[in-house]
Structure formats: structure tokens, C-alpha cells
Coordinates of C-alpha atoms in Angstrom, one line a residue:
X1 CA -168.6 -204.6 102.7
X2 CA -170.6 -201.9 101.4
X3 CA -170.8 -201.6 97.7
X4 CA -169.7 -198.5 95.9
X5 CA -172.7 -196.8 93.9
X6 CA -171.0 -197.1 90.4
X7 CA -171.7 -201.0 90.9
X8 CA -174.8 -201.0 91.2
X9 CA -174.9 -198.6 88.1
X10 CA -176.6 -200.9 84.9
X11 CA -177.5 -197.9 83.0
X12 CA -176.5 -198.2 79.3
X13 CA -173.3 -195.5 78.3
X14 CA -172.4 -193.3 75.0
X15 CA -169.2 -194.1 73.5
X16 CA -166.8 -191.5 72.8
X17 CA -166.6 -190.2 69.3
X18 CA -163.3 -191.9 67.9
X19 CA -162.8 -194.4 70.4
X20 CA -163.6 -197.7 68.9
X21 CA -160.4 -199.0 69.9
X22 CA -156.6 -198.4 69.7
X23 CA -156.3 -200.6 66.4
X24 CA -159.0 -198.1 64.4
X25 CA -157.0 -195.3 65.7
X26 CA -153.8 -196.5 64.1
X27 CA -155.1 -197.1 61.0
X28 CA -156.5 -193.7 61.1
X29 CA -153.1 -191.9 61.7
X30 CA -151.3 -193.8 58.8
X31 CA -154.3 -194.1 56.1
X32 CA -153.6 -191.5 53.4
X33 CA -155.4 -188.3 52.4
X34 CA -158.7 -189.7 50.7
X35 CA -158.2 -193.4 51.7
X36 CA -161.4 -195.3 53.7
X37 CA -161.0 -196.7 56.7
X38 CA -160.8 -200.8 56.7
X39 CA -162.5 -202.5 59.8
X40 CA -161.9 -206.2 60.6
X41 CA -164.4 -209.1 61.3
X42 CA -162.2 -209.4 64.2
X43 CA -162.7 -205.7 65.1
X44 CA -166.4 -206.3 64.4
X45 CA -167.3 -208.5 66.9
X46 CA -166.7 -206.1 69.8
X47 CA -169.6 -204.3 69.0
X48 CA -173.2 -204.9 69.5
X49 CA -176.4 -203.6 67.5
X50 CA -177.3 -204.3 63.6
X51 CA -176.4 -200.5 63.5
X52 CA -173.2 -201.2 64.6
X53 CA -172.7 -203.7 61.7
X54 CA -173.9 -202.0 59.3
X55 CA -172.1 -198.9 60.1
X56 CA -168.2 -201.2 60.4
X57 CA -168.7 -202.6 56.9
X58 CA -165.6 -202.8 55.1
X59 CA -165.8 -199.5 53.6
X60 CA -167.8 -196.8 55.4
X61 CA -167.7 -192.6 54.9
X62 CA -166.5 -190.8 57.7
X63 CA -170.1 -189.3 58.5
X64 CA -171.6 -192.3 58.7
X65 CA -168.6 -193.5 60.9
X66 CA -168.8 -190.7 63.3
X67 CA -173.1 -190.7 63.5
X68 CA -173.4 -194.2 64.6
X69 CA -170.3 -193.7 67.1
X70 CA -172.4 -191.6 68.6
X71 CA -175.7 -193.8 69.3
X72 CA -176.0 -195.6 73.1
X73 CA -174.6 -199.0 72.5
X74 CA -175.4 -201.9 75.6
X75 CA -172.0 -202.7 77.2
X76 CA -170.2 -206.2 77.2
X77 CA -169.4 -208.3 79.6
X78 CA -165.9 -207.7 79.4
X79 CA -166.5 -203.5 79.0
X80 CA -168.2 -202.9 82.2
X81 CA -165.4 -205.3 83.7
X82 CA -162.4 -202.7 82.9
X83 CA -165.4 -199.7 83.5
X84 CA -165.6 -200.8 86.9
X85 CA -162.0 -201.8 87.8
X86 CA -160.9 -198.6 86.5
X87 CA -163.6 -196.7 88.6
X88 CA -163.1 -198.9 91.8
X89 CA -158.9 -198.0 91.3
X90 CA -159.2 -194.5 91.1
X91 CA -161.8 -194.1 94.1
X92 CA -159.2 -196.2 96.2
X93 CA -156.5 -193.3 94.5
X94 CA -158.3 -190.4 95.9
X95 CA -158.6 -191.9 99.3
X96 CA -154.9 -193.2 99.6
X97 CA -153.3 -189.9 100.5
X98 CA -155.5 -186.2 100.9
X99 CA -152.6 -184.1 100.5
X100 CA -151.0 -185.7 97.3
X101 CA -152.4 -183.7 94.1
X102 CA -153.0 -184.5 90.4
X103 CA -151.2 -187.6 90.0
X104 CA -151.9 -190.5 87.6
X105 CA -151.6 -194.0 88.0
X106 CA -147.5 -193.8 87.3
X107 CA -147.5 -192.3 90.4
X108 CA -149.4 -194.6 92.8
X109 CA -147.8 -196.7 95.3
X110 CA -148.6 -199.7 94.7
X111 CA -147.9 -201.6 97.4
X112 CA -150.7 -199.1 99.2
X113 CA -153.1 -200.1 96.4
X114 CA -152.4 -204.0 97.2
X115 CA -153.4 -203.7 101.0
X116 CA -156.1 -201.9 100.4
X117 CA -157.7 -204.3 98.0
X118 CA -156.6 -207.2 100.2
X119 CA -158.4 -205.3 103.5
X120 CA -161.6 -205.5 100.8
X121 CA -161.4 -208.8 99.7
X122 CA -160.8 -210.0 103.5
X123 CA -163.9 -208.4 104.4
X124 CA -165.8 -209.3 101.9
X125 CA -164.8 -213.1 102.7
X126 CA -165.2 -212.6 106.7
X127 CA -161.4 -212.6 107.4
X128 CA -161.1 -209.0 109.2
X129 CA -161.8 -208.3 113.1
X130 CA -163.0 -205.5 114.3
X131 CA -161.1 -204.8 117.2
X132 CA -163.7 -203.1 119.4
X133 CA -163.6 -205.2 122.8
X134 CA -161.7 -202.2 124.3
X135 CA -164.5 -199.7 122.9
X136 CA -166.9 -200.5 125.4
X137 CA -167.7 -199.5 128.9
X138 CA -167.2 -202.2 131.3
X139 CA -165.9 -200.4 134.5
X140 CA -169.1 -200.0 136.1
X141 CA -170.8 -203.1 135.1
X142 CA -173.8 -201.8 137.7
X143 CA -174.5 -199.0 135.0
X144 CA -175.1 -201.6 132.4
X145 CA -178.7 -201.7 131.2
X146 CA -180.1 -205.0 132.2
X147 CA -184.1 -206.2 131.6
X148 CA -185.5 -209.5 132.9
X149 CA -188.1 -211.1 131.1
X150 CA -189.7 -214.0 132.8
X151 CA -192.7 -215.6 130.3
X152 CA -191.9 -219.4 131.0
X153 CA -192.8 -221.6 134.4
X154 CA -190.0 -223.7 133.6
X155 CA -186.6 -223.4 132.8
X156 CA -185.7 -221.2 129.7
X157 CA -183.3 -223.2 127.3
X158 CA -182.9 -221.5 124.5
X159 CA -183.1 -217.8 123.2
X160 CA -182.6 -216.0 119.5
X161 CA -182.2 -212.6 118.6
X162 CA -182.9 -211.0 114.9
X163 CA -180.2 -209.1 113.0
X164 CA -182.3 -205.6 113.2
X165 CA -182.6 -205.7 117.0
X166 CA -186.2 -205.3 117.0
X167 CA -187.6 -209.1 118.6
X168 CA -185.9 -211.6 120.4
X169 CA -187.5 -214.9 121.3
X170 CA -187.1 -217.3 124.3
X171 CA -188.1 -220.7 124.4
X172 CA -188.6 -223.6 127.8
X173 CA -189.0 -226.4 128.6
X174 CA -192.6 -226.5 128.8
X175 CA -192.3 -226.3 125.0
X176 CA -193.8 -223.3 124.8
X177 CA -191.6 -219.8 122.6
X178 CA -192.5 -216.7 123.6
X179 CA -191.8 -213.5 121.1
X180 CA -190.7 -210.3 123.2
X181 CA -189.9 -206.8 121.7
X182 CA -186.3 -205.6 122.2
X183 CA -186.9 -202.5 122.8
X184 CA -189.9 -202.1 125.4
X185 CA -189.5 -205.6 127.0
X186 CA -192.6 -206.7 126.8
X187 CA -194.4 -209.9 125.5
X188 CA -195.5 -209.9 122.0
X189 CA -197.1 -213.3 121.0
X190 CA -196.9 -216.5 122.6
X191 CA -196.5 -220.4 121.0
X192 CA -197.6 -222.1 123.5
X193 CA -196.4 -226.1 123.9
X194 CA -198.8 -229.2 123.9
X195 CA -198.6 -232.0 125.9
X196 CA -196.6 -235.1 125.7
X197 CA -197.7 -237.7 122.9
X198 CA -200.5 -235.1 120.9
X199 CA -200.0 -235.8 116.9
X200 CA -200.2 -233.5 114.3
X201 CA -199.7 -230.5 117.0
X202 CA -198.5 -227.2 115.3
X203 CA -195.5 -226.7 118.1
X204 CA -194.1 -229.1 120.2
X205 CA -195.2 -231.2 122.8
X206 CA -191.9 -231.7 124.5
X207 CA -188.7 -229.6 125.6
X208 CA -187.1 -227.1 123.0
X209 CA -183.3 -227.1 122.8
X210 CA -183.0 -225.0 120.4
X211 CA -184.3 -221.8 118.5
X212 CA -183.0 -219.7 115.1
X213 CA -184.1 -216.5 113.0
X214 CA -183.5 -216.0 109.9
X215 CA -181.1 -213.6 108.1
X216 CA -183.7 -211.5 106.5
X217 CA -186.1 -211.4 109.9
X218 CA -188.8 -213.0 107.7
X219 CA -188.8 -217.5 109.6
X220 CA -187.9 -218.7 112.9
X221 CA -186.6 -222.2 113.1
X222 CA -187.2 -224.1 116.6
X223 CA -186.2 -227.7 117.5
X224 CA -186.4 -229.9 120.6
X225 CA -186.7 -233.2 121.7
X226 CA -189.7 -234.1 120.2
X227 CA -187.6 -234.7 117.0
X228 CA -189.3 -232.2 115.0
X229 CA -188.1 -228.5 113.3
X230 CA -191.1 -226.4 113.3
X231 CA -190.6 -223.3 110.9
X232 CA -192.7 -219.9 112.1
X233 CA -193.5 -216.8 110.6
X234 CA -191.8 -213.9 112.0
X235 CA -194.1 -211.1 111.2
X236 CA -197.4 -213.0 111.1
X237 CA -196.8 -215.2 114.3
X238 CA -197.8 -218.4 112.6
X239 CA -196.6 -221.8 112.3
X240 CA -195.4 -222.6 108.6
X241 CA -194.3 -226.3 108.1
X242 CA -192.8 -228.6 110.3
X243 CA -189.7 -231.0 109.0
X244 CA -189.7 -234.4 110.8
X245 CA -187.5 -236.4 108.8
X246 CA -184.7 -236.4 112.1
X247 CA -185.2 -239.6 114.0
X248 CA -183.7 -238.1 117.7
X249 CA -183.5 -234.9 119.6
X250 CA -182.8 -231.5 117.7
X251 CA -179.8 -229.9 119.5
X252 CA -178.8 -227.0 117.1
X253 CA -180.0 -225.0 114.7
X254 CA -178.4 -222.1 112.5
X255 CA -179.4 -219.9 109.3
X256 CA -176.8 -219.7 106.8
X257 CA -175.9 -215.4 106.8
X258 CA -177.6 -213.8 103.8
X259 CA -179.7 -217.1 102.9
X260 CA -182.5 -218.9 103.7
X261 CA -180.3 -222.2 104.3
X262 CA -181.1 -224.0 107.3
X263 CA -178.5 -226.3 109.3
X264 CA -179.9 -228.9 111.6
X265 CA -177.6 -230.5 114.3
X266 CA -179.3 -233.9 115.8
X267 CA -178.6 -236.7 118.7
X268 CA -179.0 -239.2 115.5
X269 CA -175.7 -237.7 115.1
X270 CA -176.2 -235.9 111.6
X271 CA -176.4 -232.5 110.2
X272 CA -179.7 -232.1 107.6
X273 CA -179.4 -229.0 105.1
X274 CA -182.8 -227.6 104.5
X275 CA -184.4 -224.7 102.0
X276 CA -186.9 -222.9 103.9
X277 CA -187.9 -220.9 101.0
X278 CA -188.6 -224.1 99.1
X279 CA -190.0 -225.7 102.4
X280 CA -187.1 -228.1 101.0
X281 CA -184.6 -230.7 102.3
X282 CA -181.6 -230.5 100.7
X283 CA -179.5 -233.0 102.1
X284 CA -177.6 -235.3 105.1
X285 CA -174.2 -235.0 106.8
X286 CA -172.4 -238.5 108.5
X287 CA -169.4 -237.7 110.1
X288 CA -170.1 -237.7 114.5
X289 CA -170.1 -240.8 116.2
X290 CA -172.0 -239.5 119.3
X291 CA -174.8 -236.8 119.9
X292 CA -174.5 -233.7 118.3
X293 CA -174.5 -231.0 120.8
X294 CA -174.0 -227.9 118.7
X295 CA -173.7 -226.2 115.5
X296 CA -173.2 -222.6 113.8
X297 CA -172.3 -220.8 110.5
X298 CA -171.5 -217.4 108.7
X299 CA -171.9 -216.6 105.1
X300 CA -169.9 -219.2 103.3
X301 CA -171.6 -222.4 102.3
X302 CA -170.3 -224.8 105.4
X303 CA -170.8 -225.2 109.1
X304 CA -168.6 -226.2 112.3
X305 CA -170.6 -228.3 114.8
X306 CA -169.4 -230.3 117.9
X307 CA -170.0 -233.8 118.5
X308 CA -170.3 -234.1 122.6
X309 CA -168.8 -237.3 124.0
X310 CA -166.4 -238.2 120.5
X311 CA -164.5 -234.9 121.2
X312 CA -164.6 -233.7 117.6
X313 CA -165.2 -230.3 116.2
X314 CA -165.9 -230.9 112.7
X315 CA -165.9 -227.7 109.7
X316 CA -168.3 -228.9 107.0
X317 CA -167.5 -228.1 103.9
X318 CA -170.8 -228.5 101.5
X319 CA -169.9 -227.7 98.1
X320 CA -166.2 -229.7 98.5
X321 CA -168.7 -232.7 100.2
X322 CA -165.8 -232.6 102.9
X323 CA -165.4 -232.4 106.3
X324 CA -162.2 -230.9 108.9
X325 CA -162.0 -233.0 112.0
X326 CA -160.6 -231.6 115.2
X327 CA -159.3 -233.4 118.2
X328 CA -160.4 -232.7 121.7
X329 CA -160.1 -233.5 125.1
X330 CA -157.6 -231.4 126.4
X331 CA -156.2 -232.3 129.9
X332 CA -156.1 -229.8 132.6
X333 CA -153.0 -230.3 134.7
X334 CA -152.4 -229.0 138.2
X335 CA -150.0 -226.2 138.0
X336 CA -148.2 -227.7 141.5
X337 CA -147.1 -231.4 140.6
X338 CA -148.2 -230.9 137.0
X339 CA -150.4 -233.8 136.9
X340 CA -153.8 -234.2 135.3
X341 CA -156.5 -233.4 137.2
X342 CA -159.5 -232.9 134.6
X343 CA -159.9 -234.2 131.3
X344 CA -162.3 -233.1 129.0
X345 CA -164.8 -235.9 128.2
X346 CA -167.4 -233.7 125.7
X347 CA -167.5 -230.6 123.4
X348 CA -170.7 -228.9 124.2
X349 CA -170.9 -225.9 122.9
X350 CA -169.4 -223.4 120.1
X351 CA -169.3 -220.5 118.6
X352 CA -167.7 -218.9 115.5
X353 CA -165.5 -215.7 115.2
X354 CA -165.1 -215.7 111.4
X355 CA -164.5 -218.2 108.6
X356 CA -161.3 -219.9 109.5
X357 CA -161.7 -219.6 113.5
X358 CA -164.2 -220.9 116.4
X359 CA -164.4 -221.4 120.0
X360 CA -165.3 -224.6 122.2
X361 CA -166.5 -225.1 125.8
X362 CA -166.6 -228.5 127.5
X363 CA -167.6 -230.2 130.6
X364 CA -164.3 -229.9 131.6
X365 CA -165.0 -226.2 132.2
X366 CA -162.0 -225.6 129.1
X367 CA -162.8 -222.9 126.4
X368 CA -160.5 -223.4 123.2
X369 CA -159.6 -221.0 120.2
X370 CA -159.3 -223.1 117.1
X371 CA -158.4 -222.2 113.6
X372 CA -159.5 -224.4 110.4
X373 CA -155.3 -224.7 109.9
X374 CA -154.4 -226.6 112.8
X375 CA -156.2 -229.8 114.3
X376 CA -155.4 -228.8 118.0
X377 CA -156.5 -225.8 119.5
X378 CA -154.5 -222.9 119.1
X379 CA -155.0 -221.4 122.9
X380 CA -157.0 -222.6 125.6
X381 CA -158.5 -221.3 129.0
X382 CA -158.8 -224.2 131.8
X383 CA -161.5 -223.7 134.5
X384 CA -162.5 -220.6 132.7
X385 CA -165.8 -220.4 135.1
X386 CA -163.9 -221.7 138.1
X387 CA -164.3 -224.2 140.6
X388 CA -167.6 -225.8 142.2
X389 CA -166.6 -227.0 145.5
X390 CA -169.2 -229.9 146.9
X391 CA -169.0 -231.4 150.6
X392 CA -168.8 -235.0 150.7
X393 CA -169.3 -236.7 154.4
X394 CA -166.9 -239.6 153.7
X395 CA -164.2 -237.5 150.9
X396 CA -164.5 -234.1 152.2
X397 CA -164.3 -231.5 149.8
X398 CA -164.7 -232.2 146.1
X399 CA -163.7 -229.5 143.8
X400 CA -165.2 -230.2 140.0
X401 CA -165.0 -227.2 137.5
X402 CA -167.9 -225.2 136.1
X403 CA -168.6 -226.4 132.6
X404 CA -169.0 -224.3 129.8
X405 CA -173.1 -224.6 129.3
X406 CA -173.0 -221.6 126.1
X407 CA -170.7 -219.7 124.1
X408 CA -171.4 -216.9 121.6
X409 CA -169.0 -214.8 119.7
X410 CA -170.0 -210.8 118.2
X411 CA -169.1 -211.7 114.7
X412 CA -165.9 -210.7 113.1
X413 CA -165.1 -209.0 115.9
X414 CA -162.3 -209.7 119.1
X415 CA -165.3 -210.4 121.4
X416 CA -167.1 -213.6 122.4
X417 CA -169.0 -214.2 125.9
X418 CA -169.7 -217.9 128.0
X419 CA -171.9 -218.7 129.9
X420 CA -172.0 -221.5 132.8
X421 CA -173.8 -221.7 136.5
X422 CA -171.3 -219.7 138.6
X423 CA -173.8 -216.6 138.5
X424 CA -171.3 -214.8 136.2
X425 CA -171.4 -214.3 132.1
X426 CA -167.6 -213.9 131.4
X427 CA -166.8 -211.5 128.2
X428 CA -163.8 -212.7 126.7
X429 CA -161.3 -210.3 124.6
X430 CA -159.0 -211.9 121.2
X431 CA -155.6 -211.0 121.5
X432 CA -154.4 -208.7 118.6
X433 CA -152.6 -211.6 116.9
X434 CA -155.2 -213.9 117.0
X435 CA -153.3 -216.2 119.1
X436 CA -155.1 -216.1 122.5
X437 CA -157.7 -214.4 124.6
X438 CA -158.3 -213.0 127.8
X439 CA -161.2 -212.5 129.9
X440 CA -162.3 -208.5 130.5
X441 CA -165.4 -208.1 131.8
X442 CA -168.2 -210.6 134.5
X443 CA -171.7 -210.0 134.2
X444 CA -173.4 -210.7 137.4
X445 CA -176.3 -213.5 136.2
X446 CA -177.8 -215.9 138.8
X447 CA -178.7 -219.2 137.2
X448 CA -177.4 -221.8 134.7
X449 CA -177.1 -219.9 131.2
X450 CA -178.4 -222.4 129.2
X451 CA -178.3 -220.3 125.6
X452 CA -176.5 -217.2 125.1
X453 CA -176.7 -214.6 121.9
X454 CA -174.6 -211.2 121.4
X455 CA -175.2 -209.1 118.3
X456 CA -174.4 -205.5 117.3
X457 CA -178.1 -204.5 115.9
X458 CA -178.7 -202.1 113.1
X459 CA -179.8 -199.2 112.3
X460 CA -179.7 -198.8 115.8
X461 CA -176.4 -200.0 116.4
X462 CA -177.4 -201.3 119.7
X463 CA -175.5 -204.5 120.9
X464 CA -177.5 -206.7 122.8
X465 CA -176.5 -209.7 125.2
X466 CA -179.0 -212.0 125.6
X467 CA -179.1 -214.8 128.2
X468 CA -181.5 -217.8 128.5
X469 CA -181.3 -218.6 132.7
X470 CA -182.8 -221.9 134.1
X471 CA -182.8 -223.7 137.6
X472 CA -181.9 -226.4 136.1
X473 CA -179.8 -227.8 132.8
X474 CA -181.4 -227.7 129.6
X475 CA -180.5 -231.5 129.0
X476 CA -181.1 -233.0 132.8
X477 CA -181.6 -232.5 136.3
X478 CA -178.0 -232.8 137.3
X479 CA -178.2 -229.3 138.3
X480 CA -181.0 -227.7 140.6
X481 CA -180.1 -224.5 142.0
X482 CA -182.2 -222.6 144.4
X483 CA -182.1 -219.3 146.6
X484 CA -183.9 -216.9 144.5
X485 CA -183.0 -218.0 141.1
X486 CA -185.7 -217.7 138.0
X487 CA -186.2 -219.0 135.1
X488 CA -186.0 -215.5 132.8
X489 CA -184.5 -214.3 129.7
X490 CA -181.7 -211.9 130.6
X491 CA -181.3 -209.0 128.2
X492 CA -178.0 -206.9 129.0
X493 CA -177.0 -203.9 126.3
X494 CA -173.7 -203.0 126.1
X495 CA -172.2 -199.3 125.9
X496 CA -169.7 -198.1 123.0
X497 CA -167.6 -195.3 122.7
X498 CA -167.0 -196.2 119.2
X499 CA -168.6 -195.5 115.7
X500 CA -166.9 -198.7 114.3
X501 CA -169.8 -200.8 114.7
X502 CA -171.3 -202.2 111.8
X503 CA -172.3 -205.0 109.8
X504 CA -169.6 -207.0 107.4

């Protein structure tokens, strides 16, 4: 939320002549013709300055008294408190109602004075959606402007976009990250990968799962299976440090919004906190008993990660040293004899909305809506990316369903995309209650979507879908699809009709 000018306003204020406080007044009305004015100690310690306390001794004239009123005193604590809260109220009471005239605060509704400072606090603690899934253009998904950037021989496995919309970065398994400029499409700088077993290497020498930028634009955080975080330079192209203290695969990364906190999701099933400005490690989160396959956060000071084959979403709560477990493995039933055809086995991917919800995918092909207030998910999607049919010679026809390979939700907003190997990138749309979702839009995309990133860029206020495509899975070779398909980064830009885009 955007902060009113007067906040930021530290600038030291005159007090009003005569205006000490309501007790002084009094005592001023009733004193008698001739009588000084008694201040006491009490009275006293409101104000600040030795001028001040020479000038509220216990008898003072009243020149003296009305001189030193009149000198710039440095406001309390609890002064600038009421300053502002009176400020902030009547700004809200000229922007309540245009057409009502010269009314005090007797005459404000208060119950439109309550919603309007909830709808501030709410986005000020990432509870509010935008609702602007219906805002944009997805009729003619042909007319969508879509660039391919293809910088890796091998398959691209990750991808990371910065807040200002001016570099996104794609990563392979090859181990090498390539830096590419959002706006012309073309290759900036290039990390390239070592090979297997080098020590002391600044990069990696094996696949990268995983990539993250910073907040503020300034580090880029990439992990893999070599078992190391390597910490870049954004602006200078450089390598920085390099955290090894994980003891498996790295399989998620995620900044902290508005810090330089660093959450680290491993196959030794913990979480490691880390302080890139300090070059830092903070601390270690127990909690998964299998691999950790995925993790994200907002602004607050916890994550939500999900655990793969113990079918547990888990909301970690740092300061509280708590955790929020959620169950799993939902069963897909057949619709005809209503029994269970599919069950979901792992959780392995996510996403967050806001705060207190966050969305799943699973091998089971099953996207769920969860909220932190329930421990099962609120609504769920079953074979959200369809059906793969396979021809056995001795079974015939196998259907399995696509899994969900990536999720990734437009933040604080009703929109969130997934990504799988059907050739499509479905956009989903959050129902107005919060209750469910619906799919609105497929983006034609050849190739398994092994990381996915959507984020409404400013100043431009461009938002930008970008798609990490392979031949094969990031995590095998169960997968290997052919017939034209390239490992690329997709970039796809979608089209608003709407001003409301904008950063909470």
C-alpha cells in the first residue's frame, strides 16, 4: 500500500500559541484577574527543551509564557501518533463521499470509516485480491505476444524473472544460467556450467533445479544438484559466495518480498534460512520426511513448501518456531462407478496467492486451493492437464493423467497458471469467494514446462509469463518427447484493459 506523504513528513512543527493542553486552558479561564498561572511536574513532562522548563516553572509572566510557546519544539512519540491518525482520518473523510460538504467528524459514518481502514490494513498484510483475471484479453490467444529464447543445448529447468521487468534468467541442465533482457530478447551474459566432479568451481558442475532474484534486483540465488547455492550479482554478472552447508540436491529457492532473506528447500528434507546481505546462515527447518520438492513466500516472515512423496504442505512459521501441516493425496474417483481411479502419491509443486492461501499440483495431475484454516484442501481440480493415453501390446490402452510439473500464481491477485507436458499452459481464474477456481484461458506451449513465472512488472506494468520448456523432465528421463520440440525459454506478455495493476 502506498504511503500518504504526511508520513513520511519528520519535519519538526510550531505549536500553537495557547495550546499547551486542555488542563492549562482551564486554569486560565478560572484564575483570577492578576493571578499566575501554576504548571504541574505532571504537566511538565510533556514537553521537551531546557527552554521549555525553564519557561513552565511554577510561576511564569505571561510574556515569557506566550514567547517560548512560540519556539519549534521536536515532537513526541505519542504527538506525532494522534498528528498522523488525525491526518490519515480526515484524508479518508474527504474521499468517503464528493458531494457531502463541510461536515466534522460527528457527522461521519462510521461504519464507512471501519471498511475503509480494514481494506488498508488487509492490503498492507496481503489479504486483498485484485480481481483482474477478467481484465485481460484472452480471446485471440494467437494475438498474444510470444518470444522464444533458446541459449541452452539441454533441457531448460528453471527460469526467474525480476520485479522491474527488465531481466529474466533461464537455467539447464548443462548447469549453465543464461541472463536475457525482457524487453529486446536477447542474451545478456552467460554463467556457463563446469563439468562433473571440478572443486572450488564458481557455478555448478551439475544440473540446476532451481533459480531466484532478489526483491530489490540487486542477487540472484541458483541451486541444483550439486548440493550447492551459489549467490550472483545482478548488475555486475558475477559470482558472490557460494553456501554449501546442504548435504543433497537443492530443489527450491525463494526471496523473502521486501528482504534479502533467502529460503532454501533441499532433498535432505530441510528448509535453511540465509542472510545474503550478511553472506549469513541463519538457521534450519525439520519437519518433511521425504524430499523437498518446492517452496515459496511473500512478505511475512514464513514459507509454505511441499514435501513430494509424504504428501504434506507445510506453512512455516519463523518467528512462532512453528509449523502448519496439511494432508494430501487426494483420490480421483471415476465419475461412472465412483470408484478410485488415481491417487495422488506426491506434492510437487506450489504456489502462493497471498498470506493465508496457496495452490498444489501432484503427479496425480490434481491442482488444490488450500487456505492456512483448514488442513484439507478447500477445492480441487482432478486431471486438470488431462489424460495421456499410452498403447500397451498386451493391456491395450493405458490412460495416466498429466502431472502438474509447475504452478505460479500473479500475486494477490485471482490468477495463477500450471504448467505440465500436454503442450498447453492452462491460466486458471479464483472464484469471487475464494472458494474455487476455474480454468479461462490455454496457451499453446510444446514441451514439458519444467518452471513457470508470472509477474505484473513496474513501471511498465507489463505482465510477463515466463515458461522454462525441456524434452525431458527436470528430475529424470521418464519423459522424452520429440517431434519438433526445444529446449527454450518461453516468454508470453499478457494484454490488460485495466489500470488496476499494481504492486501491494
Amino acid at each position: 500500500m502506498a504511503v500518504d506523504s504526511f508520513f513520511a513528513n519528520s519535519r519538526k512543527r510550531k505549536r500553537p500559541a495557547k495550546t499547551t493542553n486542555t488542563v492549562q486552558r482551564n486554569q486560565k479561564s478560572q484564575q483570577k484577574p492578576g493571578q499566575k498561572t501554576r504548571v504541574s511536574k505532571k504537566e511538565e513532562s510533556d514537553i521537551e527543551g531546557d527552554e521549555e522548563d525553564d519557561h513552565l516553572n511554577a510561576n511564569v509572566s505571561a510574556d515569557s509564557e506566550v514567547e517560548s510557546e512560540e519556539e519549534e519544539i521536536a515532537e513526541t512519540a505519542a504527538e506525532k501518533r494522534v498528528r498522523l491518525a488525525k491526518a490519515y482520518l480526515g484524508t479518508i473523510e474527504e474521499t468517503l463521499d464528493d458531494d457531502i460538504v463541510g461536515f466534522d467528524a460527528a457527522d461521519l459514518d462510521r461504519d464507512m470509516i471501519a471498511e475503509r481502514l480494514k481494506k488498508d490494513d488487509d492490503e498492507s498484510e496481503g489479504r486483498i485480491h485484485l480481481r483482474i483475471a477478467d481484465t485481460f484479453k484472452f480471446e485471440d490467444i494467437d494475438s498474444l505476444k510470444t518470444a522464444t529464447c533458446r541459449g541452452h543445448q539441454l533441457p531448460v529447468t528453471a527460469v526467474a524473472l525480476s520485479e522491474n521487468g527488465s531481466v529474466f534468467y533461464s537455467a539447464s541442465k548443462d548447469g549453465s544460467i543464461v541472463k536475457w533482457d525482457a524487453k529486446t530478447y536477447k542474451k545478456l551474459h552467460t554463467f556457463p556450467g563446469g563439468r562433473k566432479g571440478v572443486k572450488n568451481y564458481n557455478g555448478h558442475t551439475d544440473i540446476i533445479y532451481c533459480l531466484a532474484i532478489s526483491f530489490d534486483g540487486q542477487y540472484l540465488a541458483s541451486g541444483g544438484k550439486d548440493k550447492i547455492i551459489n549467490i550472483w550479482s545482478v548488475k555486475e554478472d558475477k559470482h558472490i559466495v557460494k553456501f554449501t552447508q546442504h548435504r543433497d540436491a537443492i530443489a527450491g529457492l525463494a526471496f523473502r518480498k521486501g528482504a534479502n532473506q533467502l529460503y532454501s528447500a533441499s532433498h535432505d528434507r530441510t528448509i535453511k534460512l540465509w542472510n545474503i546481505d550478511e553472506r549469513a546462515y541463519i538457521e534450519t527447518l525439520f519437519g518433511h520426511q521425504d524430499q523437498i520438492t518446492d517452496i515459496d513466500t511473500l512478505g511475512r516472515e514464513r514459507c509454505v513448501s511441499t514435501g513430494g512423496r509424504d504428501k504434506t504442505a507445510r506453512v512455516w512459521k519463523i518467528v512462532e518456531e512453528s509449523q502448519l501441516v496439511f494432508r494430501g493425496g487426494v483420490t480421483t474417483k471415476s465419475s461412472e462407478t465412483n470408484k478410485a481411479m488415481y491417487v495422488e502419491g506426491s506434492l510437487d509443486c506450489l504456489g502462493q496467492i497471498d498470506e493465508s492461501m496457496f495452490i498444489t499440483g501432484g503427479d496425480s495431475g490434481v491442482l488444490s486451493l488450500w487456505e492456512i484454516s483448514r488442513k484439507k484442501p478447500v477445492f480441487s481440480v482432478h486431471s486438470a492437464h488431462g489424460l495421456n493415453t499410452v498403447v500397451s501390446e498386451s493391456e491395450g490402452e493405458i490412460s495416466t493423467p498429466y502431472w502438474i510439473t509447475a504452478v505460479a500464481c500473479l500475486r494477490y491477485s485471482d490468477l495463477f497458471v500450471s504448467g505440465s507436458w500436454d503442450g498447453k499452459v492452462r491460466v486458471w481464474k479464483l472464484a469471487g469467494d475464494n472458494k474455487s477456481f476455474s480454468q479461462i484461458a490455454e496457451i499453446p506451449v510444446d514441451g514439458v514446462v519444467n518452471s513457470i513465472q508470472i509477474k505484473t512488472c513496474f513501471p511498465s506494468k507489463r505482465t510477463l509469463l515466463v515458461c522454462g520448456v525441456g524434452q525431458e523432465l527436470k528430475l529424470g528421463r521418464w519423459v522424452r518427447l520429440k517431434g519438433g520440440v526445444k529446449n527454450c525459454t518461453k516468454v508470453i506478455e499478457f494484454e490488460s484493459t485495466s489500470n488496476q495493476l499494481r504492486v501491494i
